[in-house]
Tab-separated table of C-alpha atoms and ligand atoms in Angstrom:
chain	number	residue	atom	x	y	z
F	5	UNK	CA	-21.943	21.203	11.356
F	6	UNK	CA	-24.022	18.292	10.346
F	7	UNK	CA	-22.850	15.661	7.995
F	8	UNK	CA	-24.316	12.735	5.272
F	9	UNK	CA	-20.252	11.183	6.592
F	10	UNK	CA	-17.386	12.109	8.580
F	11	UNK	CA	-14.202	10.625	6.371
F	12	UNK	CA	-11.269	10.963	10.004
F	13	UNK	CA	-7.820	10.317	7.461
F	14	UNK	CA	-7.020	11.968	4.289
F	15	UNK	CA	-3.886	9.644	3.358
F	16	UNK	CA	-5.210	7.358	-0.142
F	17	UNK	CA	-7.587	5.716	1.224
F	18	UNK	CA	-9.473	8.311	2.850
F	19	UNK	CA	-9.225	10.751	0.011
F	20	UNK	CA	-9.836	8.300	-2.802
F	21	UNK	CA	-13.141	7.703	-0.716
F	22	UNK	CA	-14.052	10.977	-1.111
F	23	UNK	CA	-13.698	11.382	-4.546
F	24	UNK	CA	-14.986	7.941	-5.156
F	25	UNK	CA	-18.718	9.364	-3.718
F	26	UNK	CA	-18.999	12.925	-5.558
F	27	UNK	CA	-21.889	12.732	-7.607
F	28	UNK	CA	-23.702	10.494	-5.091
F	29	UNK	CA	-25.071	13.797	-3.451
F	30	UNK	CA	-24.133	13.229	0.137
F	31	UNK	CA	-22.544	16.060	1.810
F	32	UNK	CA	-18.487	14.721	3.970
F	33	UNK	CA	-16.730	16.564	6.031
F	34	UNK	CA	-12.456	15.135	5.421
F	35	UNK	CA	-10.564	15.992	8.667
F	36	UNK	CA	-6.821	15.285	8.198
F	37	UNK	CA	-4.720	15.889	11.600
F	38	UNK	CA	-1.214	17.663	8.978
F	39	UNK	CA	-2.122	20.453	7.363
F	40	UNK	CA	-3.105	22.073	3.700
F	41	UNK	CA	-0.142	23.080	2.685
F	42	UNK	CA	1.325	19.518	3.973
F	43	UNK	CA	-1.674	17.553	1.693
F	44	UNK	CA	-0.937	19.799	-1.197
F	45	UNK	CA	2.809	19.243	-1.219
F	46	UNK	CA	3.597	16.341	0.433
F	47	UNK	CA	6.867	15.208	1.884
F	48	UNK	CA	9.286	12.401	-0.282
F	49	UNK	CA	8.214	9.824	1.971
F	50	UNK	CA	9.845	6.856	-0.459
F	51	UNK	CA	8.137	4.632	-0.987
F	52	UNK	CA	7.581	3.511	-4.488
F	53	UNK	CA	3.862	2.090	-5.060
F	54	UNK	CA	3.228	-1.283	-6.864
F	55	UNK	CA	0.515	-0.911	-8.944
F	56	UNK	CA	-2.026	-3.453	-9.900
F	57	UNK	CA	-3.853	-3.073	-13.576
F	58	UNK	CA	-6.856	-3.652	-11.521
F	59	UNK	CA	-5.314	-0.237	-9.419
F	60	UNK	CA	-4.626	1.553	-12.625
F	61	UNK	CA	-8.125	0.864	-14.171
F	62	UNK	CA	-9.571	2.746	-10.714
F	63	UNK	CA	-7.032	5.651	-10.964
F	64	UNK	CA	-8.144	6.408	-13.736
F	65	UNK	CA	-11.603	6.301	-13.178
F	66	UNK	CA	-10.970	8.809	-9.520
F	67	UNK	CA	-8.860	10.992	-11.702
F	68	UNK	CA	-6.221	10.467	-10.439
F	69	UNK	CA	-4.116	8.949	-13.561
F	70	UNK	CA	-4.073	12.573	-15.535
F	71	UNK	CA	-3.001	14.079	-12.563
F	72	UNK	CA	0.439	12.324	-12.568
F	73	UNK	CA	3.505	13.269	-14.581
F	74	UNK	CA	4.741	11.255	-16.756
F	75	UNK	CA	8.466	11.266	-15.434
F	76	UNK	CA	6.767	10.316	-12.281
F	77	UNK	CA	5.279	6.488	-13.688
F	78	UNK	CA	7.758	3.963	-14.306
F	79	UNK	CA	7.206	0.407	-16.216
F	80	UNK	CA	6.667	-2.841	-14.044
F	81	UNK	CA	7.839	-4.213	-16.916
F	82	UNK	CA	8.470	-8.095	-15.885
F	83	UNK	CA	9.934	-9.028	-11.918
F	84	UNK	CA	12.991	-11.638	-10.964
F	85	UNK	CA	12.675	-13.319	-7.516
F	86	UNK	CA	16.524	-14.893	-6.459
F	87	UNK	CA	17.737	-16.588	-3.831
F	88	UNK	CA	20.832	-16.756	-1.948
F	89	UNK	CA	23.597	-16.540	-4.274
F	90	UNK	CA	21.469	-17.401	-7.145
F	91	UNK	CA	22.398	-15.849	-10.912
F	92	UNK	CA	19.973	-16.439	-11.987
F	93	UNK	CA	16.234	-15.615	-10.258
F	94	UNK	CA	12.250	-17.154	-11.274
F	95	UNK	CA	11.885	-14.338	-13.626
F	96	UNK	CA	7.654	-13.189	-13.981
F	97	UNK	CA	7.834	-12.264	-17.621
F	98	UNK	CA	4.735	-9.641	-18.936
F	99	UNK	CA	4.644	-11.269	-22.281
F	100	UNK	CA	3.806	-14.480	-20.313
F	101	UNK	CA	0.575	-12.666	-19.165
F	102	UNK	CA	-0.325	-11.314	-22.956
F	103	UNK	CA	0.222	-7.369	-21.478
F	104	UNK	CA	2.884	-5.417	-22.391
F	105	UNK	CA	3.945	-4.607	-18.379
F	106	UNK	CA	3.279	-6.616	-15.136
F	107	UNK	CA	2.614	-3.109	-13.075
F	108	UNK	CA	3.547	0.215	-12.457
F	109	UNK	CA	5.321	2.345	-9.791
F	110	UNK	CA	3.688	5.170	-8.156
F	111	UNK	CA	5.641	7.131	-5.574
F	112	UNK	CA	3.233	7.851	-3.097
F	113	UNK	CA	3.211	11.414	-2.226
F	114	UNK	CA	2.627	11.704	-6.185
F	115	UNK	CA	-0.453	9.518	-5.229
F	116	UNK	CA	-0.915	11.265	-2.375
F	117	UNK	CA	-0.593	14.977	-4.412
F	118	UNK	CA	-2.966	13.972	-7.130
F	119	UNK	CA	-5.804	12.344	-4.363
F	120	UNK	CA	-5.491	15.487	-3.466
F	121	UNK	CA	-5.856	17.705	-6.258
F	122	UNK	CA	-8.898	15.763	-7.514
F	123	UNK	CA	-10.788	15.711	-3.995
F	124	UNK	CA	-9.723	20.024	-3.492
F	125	UNK	CA	-12.449	20.484	-6.591
F	126	UNK	CA	-15.331	18.385	-5.224
F	127	UNK	CA	-17.893	21.281	-4.028
F	128	UNK	CA	-19.480	17.817	-1.132
F	129	UNK	CA	-16.904	17.780	0.518
F	130	UNK	CA	-15.379	20.220	3.051
F	131	UNK	CA	-11.665	19.149	4.492
F	132	UNK	CA	-10.851	20.141	8.272
F	133	UNK	CA	-7.221	20.343	8.062
F	134	UNK	CA	-4.801	20.695	11.008
F	135	UNK	CA	-7.352	19.308	12.830
F	136	UNK	CA	-7.311	16.620	16.052
F	137	UNK	CA	-10.021	14.319	16.838
F	138	UNK	CA	-11.194	13.917	20.194
F	139	UNK	CA	-14.185	12.333	21.291
F	140	UNK	CA	-15.451	9.454	18.344
F	141	UNK	CA	-19.807	7.887	19.651
F	142	UNK	CA	-21.862	6.635	17.564
F	143	UNK	CA	-25.736	5.203	18.805
F	144	UNK	CA	-28.391	3.696	16.550
F	145	UNK	CA	-29.526	7.527	16.066
F	146	UNK	CA	-26.560	8.859	14.255
F	147	UNK	CA	-22.548	9.890	15.063
F	148	UNK	CA	-20.722	13.110	17.080
F	149	UNK	CA	-17.073	13.311	15.901
F	150	UNK	CA	-16.032	16.375	18.254
F	151	UNK	CA	-12.660	18.582	17.405
F	152	UNK	CA	-9.696	19.742	19.869
F	153	UNK	CA	-11.135	22.921	18.917
F	154	UNK	CA	-14.540	21.801	20.783
F	155	UNK	CA	-15.791	21.769	17.128
F	156	UNK	CA	-18.944	18.939	16.797
F	157	UNK	CA	-19.448	17.001	13.479
F	158	UNK	CA	-22.684	15.800	13.857
F	159	UNK	CA	-22.955	13.114	11.336
F	160	UNK	CA	-25.262	9.431	9.254
F	161	UNK	CA	-21.570	7.172	9.708
F	162	UNK	CA	-17.564	7.390	10.948
F	163	UNK	CA	-15.083	6.305	8.151
F	164	UNK	CA	-12.429	5.874	9.633
F	165	UNK	CA	-8.970	6.001	6.773
F	166	UNK	CA	-6.171	7.568	9.751
F	167	UNK	CA	-3.762	4.283	9.353
F	168	UNK	CA	-2.846	1.499	10.521
F	169	UNK	CA	-1.684	2.363	13.785
F	170	UNK	CA	-5.964	3.847	13.531
F	171	UNK	CA	-6.169	5.919	17.056
F	172	UNK	CA	-10.575	5.916	16.400
F	173	UNK	CA	-10.541	2.314	14.964
F	174	UNK	CA	-9.401	1.862	18.827
F	175	UNK	CA	-11.380	4.579	20.126
F	176	UNK	CA	-14.341	2.708	19.099
F	177	UNK	CA	-13.124	-0.346	20.758
F	178	UNK	CA	-12.942	-2.531	17.844
F	179	UNK	CA	-9.093	-4.827	18.406
F	180	UNK	CA	-7.040	-5.576	16.052
F	181	UNK	CA	-4.647	-8.504	15.524
F	182	UNK	CA	-0.572	-7.067	14.705
F	183	UNK	CA	2.668	-8.658	14.199
F	184	UNK	CA	5.622	-7.123	14.680
F	185	UNK	CA	7.934	-9.103	12.995
F	186	UNK	CA	11.332	-6.954	14.516
F	187	UNK	CA	12.029	-5.950	11.194
F	188	UNK	CA	13.013	-2.027	9.941
F	189	UNK	CA	12.928	-1.759	6.277
F	190	UNK	CA	14.912	1.339	3.672
F	191	UNK	CA	13.978	2.975	0.950
F	192	UNK	CA	16.055	4.398	-0.776
F	193	UNK	CA	15.988	6.022	-3.012
F	194	UNK	CA	19.416	5.357	-6.210
F	195	UNK	CA	21.173	6.116	-9.213
F	196	UNK	CA	23.210	2.994	-10.800
F	197	UNK	CA	24.985	2.346	-14.127
F	198	UNK	CA	23.517	-0.660	-15.211
F	199	UNK	CA	20.266	-0.400	-16.670
F	200	UNK	CA	17.328	-2.314	-14.529
F	201	UNK	CA	15.479	-2.206	-18.052
F	202	UNK	CA	12.364	-2.362	-15.986
F	203	UNK	CA	12.585	-5.865	-13.924
F	204	UNK	CA	11.605	-4.976	-10.565
F	205	UNK	CA	13.976	-7.342	-8.287
F	206	UNK	CA	13.056	-9.447	-5.117
F	207	UNK	CA	16.422	-11.304	-3.075
F	208	UNK	CA	16.341	-12.751	-0.763
F	209	UNK	CA	20.340	-13.076	0.762
F	210	UNK	CA	21.777	-14.245	3.928
F	211	UNK	CA	20.985	-12.502	6.362
F	212	UNK	CA	19.589	-9.076	4.703
F	213	UNK	CA	16.467	-9.547	1.904
F	214	UNK	CA	17.297	-6.481	-1.169
F	215	UNK	CA	13.785	-5.548	-4.034
F	216	UNK	CA	14.747	-2.942	-6.151
F	217	UNK	CA	12.305	-0.774	-8.111
F	218	UNK	CA	12.782	0.133	-11.251
F	219	UNK	CA	11.252	3.672	-11.833
F	220	UNK	CA	11.008	6.135	-14.835
F	221	UNK	CA	14.783	6.412	-15.755
F	222	UNK	CA	16.712	3.258	-16.724
F	223	UNK	CA	19.464	3.929	-14.094
F	224	UNK	CA	17.338	5.477	-11.325
F	225	UNK	CA	15.580	2.344	-8.584
F	226	UNK	CA	14.522	2.590	-4.980
F	227	UNK	CA	16.316	0.187	-3.153
F	228	UNK	CA	14.652	-1.625	-0.087
F	229	UNK	CA	16.590	-3.398	2.409
F	230	UNK	CA	15.738	-5.134	5.214
F	231	UNK	CA	17.778	-5.516	8.201
F	232	UNK	CA	17.477	-6.075	11.845
F	233	UNK	CA	17.287	-2.553	14.152
F	234	UNK	CA	20.467	-2.868	15.396
F	235	UNK	CA	22.296	-3.413	11.629
F	236	UNK	CA	20.183	-1.310	10.273
F	237	UNK	CA	21.552	1.395	12.744
F	238	UNK	CA	24.823	0.521	11.614
F	239	UNK	CA	24.094	1.184	7.646
F	240	UNK	CA	22.779	4.571	8.213
F	241	UNK	CA	25.193	5.857	10.686
F	242	UNK	CA	27.189	6.133	7.827
F	243	UNK	CA	28.130	8.931	5.315
F	244	UNK	CA	26.496	9.685	1.499
F	245	UNK	CA	30.233	7.896	0.429
F	246	UNK	CA	30.440	5.270	2.100
F	247	UNK	CA	25.574	3.710	2.016
F	248	UNK	CA	26.764	3.612	-1.541
F	249	UNK	CA	29.582	1.912	-1.687
F	250	UNK	CA	28.203	-0.744	0.756
F	251	UNK	CA	25.346	-1.132	-0.812
F	252	UNK	CA	26.399	-2.080	-4.961
F	253	UNK	CA	28.654	-4.237	-2.127
F	254	UNK	CA	25.124	-5.484	-1.557
F	255	UNK	CA	24.098	-6.075	-5.195
F	256	UNK	CA	27.242	-7.798	-5.359
F	257	UNK	CA	28.248	-5.110	-8.442
F	258	UNK	CA	25.344	-5.964	-10.269
F	259	UNK	CA	24.113	-3.064	-11.226
F	260	UNK	CA	27.459	-2.036	-11.623
F	261	UNK	CA	28.014	2.582	-9.281
F	262	UNK	CA	25.630	3.356	-6.717
F	263	UNK	CA	24.177	6.653	-6.160
F	264	UNK	CA	22.470	8.143	-3.362
F	265	UNK	CA	19.700	10.205	-5.112
F	266	UNK	CA	16.339	10.248	-2.389
F	267	UNK	CA	16.465	10.501	1.241
F	268	UNK	CA	16.685	7.830	3.669
F	269	UNK	CA	13.477	6.949	5.113
F	270	UNK	CA	13.174	3.239	6.981
F	271	UNK	CA	10.147	1.766	8.476
F	272	UNK	CA	8.636	-0.644	10.828
F	273	UNK	CA	7.883	-3.695	9.742
F	274	UNK	CA	4.300	-4.236	11.433
F	275	UNK	CA	1.069	-5.928	9.795
F	276	UNK	CA	-2.479	-5.224	11.191
F	277	UNK	CA	-5.686	-6.995	10.241
F	278	UNK	CA	-8.786	-5.578	11.843
F	279	UNK	CA	-11.702	-7.939	13.620
F	280	UNK	CA	-14.115	-5.597	12.203
F	281	UNK	CA	-14.102	-3.605	9.272
F	282	UNK	CA	-17.070	-2.067	10.660
F	283	UNK	CA	-19.602	-1.370	14.228
F	284	UNK	CA	-22.939	0.665	14.390
F	285	UNK	CA	-22.571	3.988	11.956
F	286	UNK	CA	-18.951	3.108	11.279
F	287	UNK	CA	-16.188	1.610	8.881
F	288	UNK	CA	-12.873	0.911	8.567
F	289	UNK	CA	-11.157	1.483	5.766
F	290	UNK	CA	-7.218	1.723	3.942
F	291	UNK	CA	-4.375	1.041	6.378
F	292	UNK	CA	-6.545	1.726	8.991
F	293	UNK	CA	-8.549	-2.144	8.251
F	294	UNK	CA	-6.050	-4.201	6.654
F	295	UNK	CA	-2.412	-2.743	6.979
F	296	UNK	CA	-0.253	-5.461	5.427
F	297	UNK	CA	2.934	-5.770	5.771
F	298	UNK	CA	4.889	-4.556	2.437
F	299	UNK	CA	6.732	-7.691	1.257
F	300	UNK	CA	4.032	-7.867	-0.760
F	301	UNK	CA	3.590	-4.255	-1.383
F	302	UNK	CA	-0.420	-4.822	-1.447
F	303	UNK	CA	-1.585	-2.181	1.178
F	304	UNK	CA	-2.878	0.630	-1.696
F	305	UNK	CA	-4.648	-1.881	-4.109
F	306	UNK	CA	-6.074	-3.485	-1.076
F	307	UNK	CA	-6.418	0.544	-0.175
F	308	UNK	CA	-8.666	1.366	-3.012
F	309	UNK	CA	-9.697	-1.518	-3.408
F	310	UNK	CA	-11.859	-1.442	-0.776
F	311	UNK	CA	-12.805	2.111	-0.392
F	312	UNK	CA	-14.426	1.686	-4.038
F	313	UNK	CA	-16.325	-1.183	-2.101
F	314	UNK	CA	-17.859	0.481	0.476
F	315	UNK	CA	-18.722	3.388	-1.778
F	316	UNK	CA	-20.595	0.963	-4.537
F	317	UNK	CA	-22.743	-0.079	-1.680
F	318	UNK	CA	-22.910	3.523	0.046
F	319	UNK	CA	-24.410	4.128	-3.496
F	320	UNK	CA	-26.018	0.981	-4.409
F	321	UNK	CA	-28.449	1.618	-1.229
F	322	UNK	CA	-28.965	5.279	-2.171
F	323	UNK	CA	-30.341	4.286	-4.944
F	324	UNK	CA	-32.224	1.187	-3.782
F	325	UNK	CA	-33.506	4.709	-0.787
F	326	UNK	CA	-32.085	2.467	1.538
F	327	UNK	CA	-30.284	3.591	4.503
F	328	UNK	CA	-26.829	4.049	3.296
F	329	UNK	CA	-25.681	3.347	6.952
F	330	UNK	CA	-28.057	1.145	8.043
F	331	UNK	CA	-25.688	-2.151	8.965
F	332	UNK	CA	-26.590	-4.612	6.549
F	333	UNK	CA	-25.008	-2.556	3.638
F	334	UNK	CA	-22.041	-1.965	6.106
F	335	UNK	CA	-21.809	-5.572	7.131
F	336	UNK	CA	-21.565	-6.496	3.050
F	337	UNK	CA	-18.646	-4.289	2.794
F	338	UNK	CA	-17.217	-6.435	5.232
F	339	UNK	CA	-17.591	-9.365	3.801
F	340	UNK	CA	-16.285	-8.823	0.039
F	341	UNK	CA	-13.104	-6.493	1.826
F	342	UNK	CA	-12.176	-9.655	4.380
F	343	UNK	CA	-12.836	-11.979	1.403
F	344	UNK	CA	-10.997	-9.820	-0.784
F	345	UNK	CA	-7.807	-9.430	1.552
F	346	UNK	CA	-7.940	-11.820	4.332
F	347	UNK	CA	-6.041	-14.806	2.627
F	348	UNK	CA	-3.333	-12.822	1.032
F	349	UNK	CA	-2.854	-11.344	3.957
F	350	UNK	CA	-2.263	-14.804	5.963
F	351	UNK	CA	-0.320	-16.180	2.778
F	352	UNK	CA	1.967	-12.757	3.231
F	353	UNK	CA	2.586	-13.395	7.817
F	354	UNK	CA	3.245	-16.812	6.795
F	355	UNK	CA	6.200	-16.292	3.887
F	356	UNK	CA	7.502	-13.162	6.105
F	357	UNK	CA	8.274	-15.226	8.035
F	358	UNK	CA	9.949	-18.165	5.893
F	359	UNK	CA	11.728	-15.470	3.718
F	360	UNK	CA	13.240	-13.385	7.410
F	361	UNK	CA	14.550	-16.643	8.450
F	362	UNK	CA	17.849	-18.058	7.775
F	363	UNK	CA	18.446	-21.339	9.071
F	364	UNK	CA	18.821	-24.288	6.871
F	365	UNK	CA	15.153	-25.526	6.453
F	366	UNK	CA	13.676	-22.201	5.404
F	367	UNK	CA	16.369	-21.751	3.459
F	368	UNK	CA	15.754	-24.859	1.338
F	369	UNK	CA	11.939	-24.897	1.738
F	370	UNK	CA	12.874	-21.637	-0.079
F	371	UNK	CA	14.672	-23.072	-2.935
F	372	UNK	CA	11.619	-25.906	-3.415
F	373	UNK	CA	9.478	-23.058	-3.704
F	374	UNK	CA	11.346	-21.519	-6.243
F	375	UNK	CA	12.868	-24.074	-8.259
F	376	UNK	CA	9.175	-25.624	-8.029
F	377	UNK	CA	8.001	-22.809	-8.740
F	378	UNK	CA	10.346	-21.385	-12.188
F	379	UNK	CA	8.992	-24.836	-14.096
F	380	UNK	CA	5.817	-25.073	-13.358
F	381	UNK	CA	3.922	-22.928	-15.718
F	382	UNK	CA	0.452	-23.410	-14.379
F	383	UNK	CA	2.245	-21.401	-11.172
F	384	UNK	CA	4.061	-19.221	-12.831
F	385	UNK	CA	0.866	-18.662	-15.757
F	386	UNK	CA	-2.076	-18.235	-11.998
F	387	UNK	CA	0.819	-15.854	-10.997
F	388	UNK	CA	0.183	-13.407	-13.367
F	389	UNK	CA	-3.324	-13.180	-14.020
F	390	UNK	CA	-3.132	-12.253	-10.694
F	391	UNK	CA	-1.127	-9.025	-10.933
F	392	UNK	CA	-2.563	-8.005	-15.066
F	393	UNK	CA	-5.836	-9.170	-15.433
F	394	UNK	CA	-8.471	-6.083	-13.682
F	395	UNK	CA	-9.825	-7.895	-11.030
F	396	UNK	CA	-9.125	-8.065	-7.363
F	397	UNK	CA	-7.416	-11.532	-7.137
F	398	UNK	CA	-3.500	-10.996	-6.919
F	399	UNK	CA	-1.389	-13.919	-6.121
F	400	UNK	CA	1.569	-13.683	-3.229
F	401	UNK	CA	4.570	-14.758	-5.488
F	402	UNK	CA	5.372	-11.208	-7.574
F	403	UNK	CA	3.508	-8.937	-4.841
F	404	UNK	CA	6.691	-9.881	-2.436
F	405	UNK	CA	8.829	-6.959	-1.934
F	406	UNK	CA	11.528	-7.438	0.499
F	407	UNK	CA	10.715	-8.891	4.331
R	27	LIG	C1	7.783	0.751	3.059
R	27	LIG	C2	7.081	1.161	2.278
R	27	LIG	C3	5.918	0.034	0.686
R	27	LIG	C4	4.835	0.226	0.398
R	27	LIG	N1	5.082	-0.170	-0.936
R	27	LIG	C5	3.293	-0.515	-1.336
R	27	LIG	C6	2.861	-0.619	-2.729
R	27	LIG	O1	4.376	-0.950	-3.056
R	27	LIG	N2	2.500	-1.209	-3.532
R	27	LIG	C7	0.986	-1.108	-2.316
R	27	LIG	O2	0.155	-0.797	-2.731
R	27	LIG	N3	0.932	-0.565	-0.661
R	27	LIG	C8	2.454	-0.021	-0.065
R	27	LIG	N4	2.219	-0.162	1.026
R	27	LIG	C9	1.113	-0.176	1.538
R	27	LIG	C10	1.058	1.867	1.065
R	27	LIG	O3	1.259	2.713	1.474
R	27	LIG	C11	-0.462	2.247	2.392
R	27	LIG	O4	-0.986	0.896	2.020
R	27	LIG	C12	-1.022	2.851	2.213
R	27	LIG	O5	-0.285	4.441	2.198
R	27	LIG	C13	-1.937	3.540	3.195
R	27	LIG	O6	-3.062	4.773	3.031
R	27	LIG	P1	-3.510	5.265	3.770
R	27	LIG	O7	-4.715	6.474	3.298
R	27	LIG	O8	-4.939	4.068	4.849
R	27	LIG	O9	-2.783	5.403	4.710
R	27	LIG	P2	-2.242	6.479	5.924
R	27	LIG	O10	-0.772	6.769	4.433
R	27	LIG	O11	-0.992	5.885	7.128
R	27	LIG	O12	-2.545	8.249	5.794
R	27	LIG	C14	-3.979	8.072	6.249
R	27	LIG	C15	-3.451	9.392	7.226
R	27	LIG	O13	-4.377	9.628	8.440
R	27	LIG	C16	-4.999	11.204	8.709
R	27	LIG	N5	-4.516	10.866	10.061
R	27	LIG	C17	-3.913	9.706	11.242
R	27	LIG	N6	-4.194	9.387	12.417
R	27	LIG	C18	-5.827	10.496	12.399
R	27	LIG	C19	-6.617	11.283	13.411
R	27	LIG	N7	-6.672	10.652	14.236
R	27	LIG	N8	-7.533	12.464	13.152
R	27	LIG	C20	-7.185	12.935	11.803
R	27	LIG	N9	-6.108	12.048	10.800
R	27	LIG	C21	-5.941	11.006	11.191
R	27	LIG	C22	-2.591	10.274	9.046
R	27	LIG	O14	-1.935	12.047	9.197
R	27	LIG	C23	-2.704	10.066	7.357
R	27	LIG	O15	-2.691	11.644	6.151
R	27	LIG	C24	3.804	0.125	1.254
R	27	LIG	C25	4.511	0.862	2.526
R	27	LIG	C26	5.492	1.482	2.636
R	27	LIG	C27	5.581	1.997	3.711
């Protein structure tokens, strides 16, 4: 079978990329190892994704936003960063940014469901689900993707969106810088007596990091807790009643009583940055290119941005009558996406280290950073405009969630 582009991985990035190319005239194959039923109704994976203004605009343009139910959209009005036993943290207020809110919160499974529904309506996209890729070969003449059922897909360009642990990246011989933070992150939906008032919390306590992400209902939030794997194992051994009491205690009872209302989902904290995003007739997008530490809540925002950049470069080449798979087109994508993501990726690695370090010097630097940040108006304005501007530059501090 022949296609213009074969996309490997029907996660949020691969799906949005297929959708971005609709109307381009390109014939696309989308290969995914999960079965179609799981893609149409994705399981709740506990992740609540913070969405910037720029990403929201892209989601609207792609038709995803219109497919979300009202109760699936949480408002991120303000954000607060707390350090240690602080009672009043550093506040980032929407009105200081001249916006009605700083951003939005959406469940990852709702994003996936909406994106898959969009792609199902595209006649130019052939969905090959429940499929295992065994071999990827590229050369100056074209590319070939072989599946476990021995089917061969011939194509002009392969685009891999197969997660931060991408097998395709490895098969193409592309190295990646990986950093394992040695921590486990628990995401858990909880109800609480005190309203969240649409304020996200990032709380750097001693020996733990907590985040509170406000959901649509004013008394329901996604709680994000990062601990050492051993401490997490002990916590997860608790039954719901004991876990609820433990969480209320960790939040110093500031939210009143807390109740578990979602699945317990844990993730290892590993940051990944591919050494190259492109090769001959090949490109990486999504987490396969840049797998952010969730502390800056930016993996999907970058995934959306990257697929948009690549789709624009390919379409510009098509319009100019140039081969869309040529090295110069792919390298332009690589340059633009690297420029957009590298500084934040590096800053995130540094911050994640600082905020998981409970030794005294690190605590002091944190205190100084938050104190100075609170006092300096220009610094706050810079942080705010990054979150709310319809651009790609999102500042570091607010993108932080939990380390
Ligand atoms: C706890 C947590 C919180 C987060 N919070 C935020 C946030 O607030 N804001 C934000 O922007 N981002 C956030 N992220 C990051 C975001 O979830 C990811 O960046 C995003 O889901 C990555 O999408 P993707 O499509 O690149 O990869 P994935 O979602 O990993 O999808 C990859 C797809 O490829 C398929 N696949 C893999 N290998 C193969 C193969 N060999 N053949 C065929 N198919 C294959 C998989 O089945 C999967 O469907 C968070 C992540 C975590 C873990």
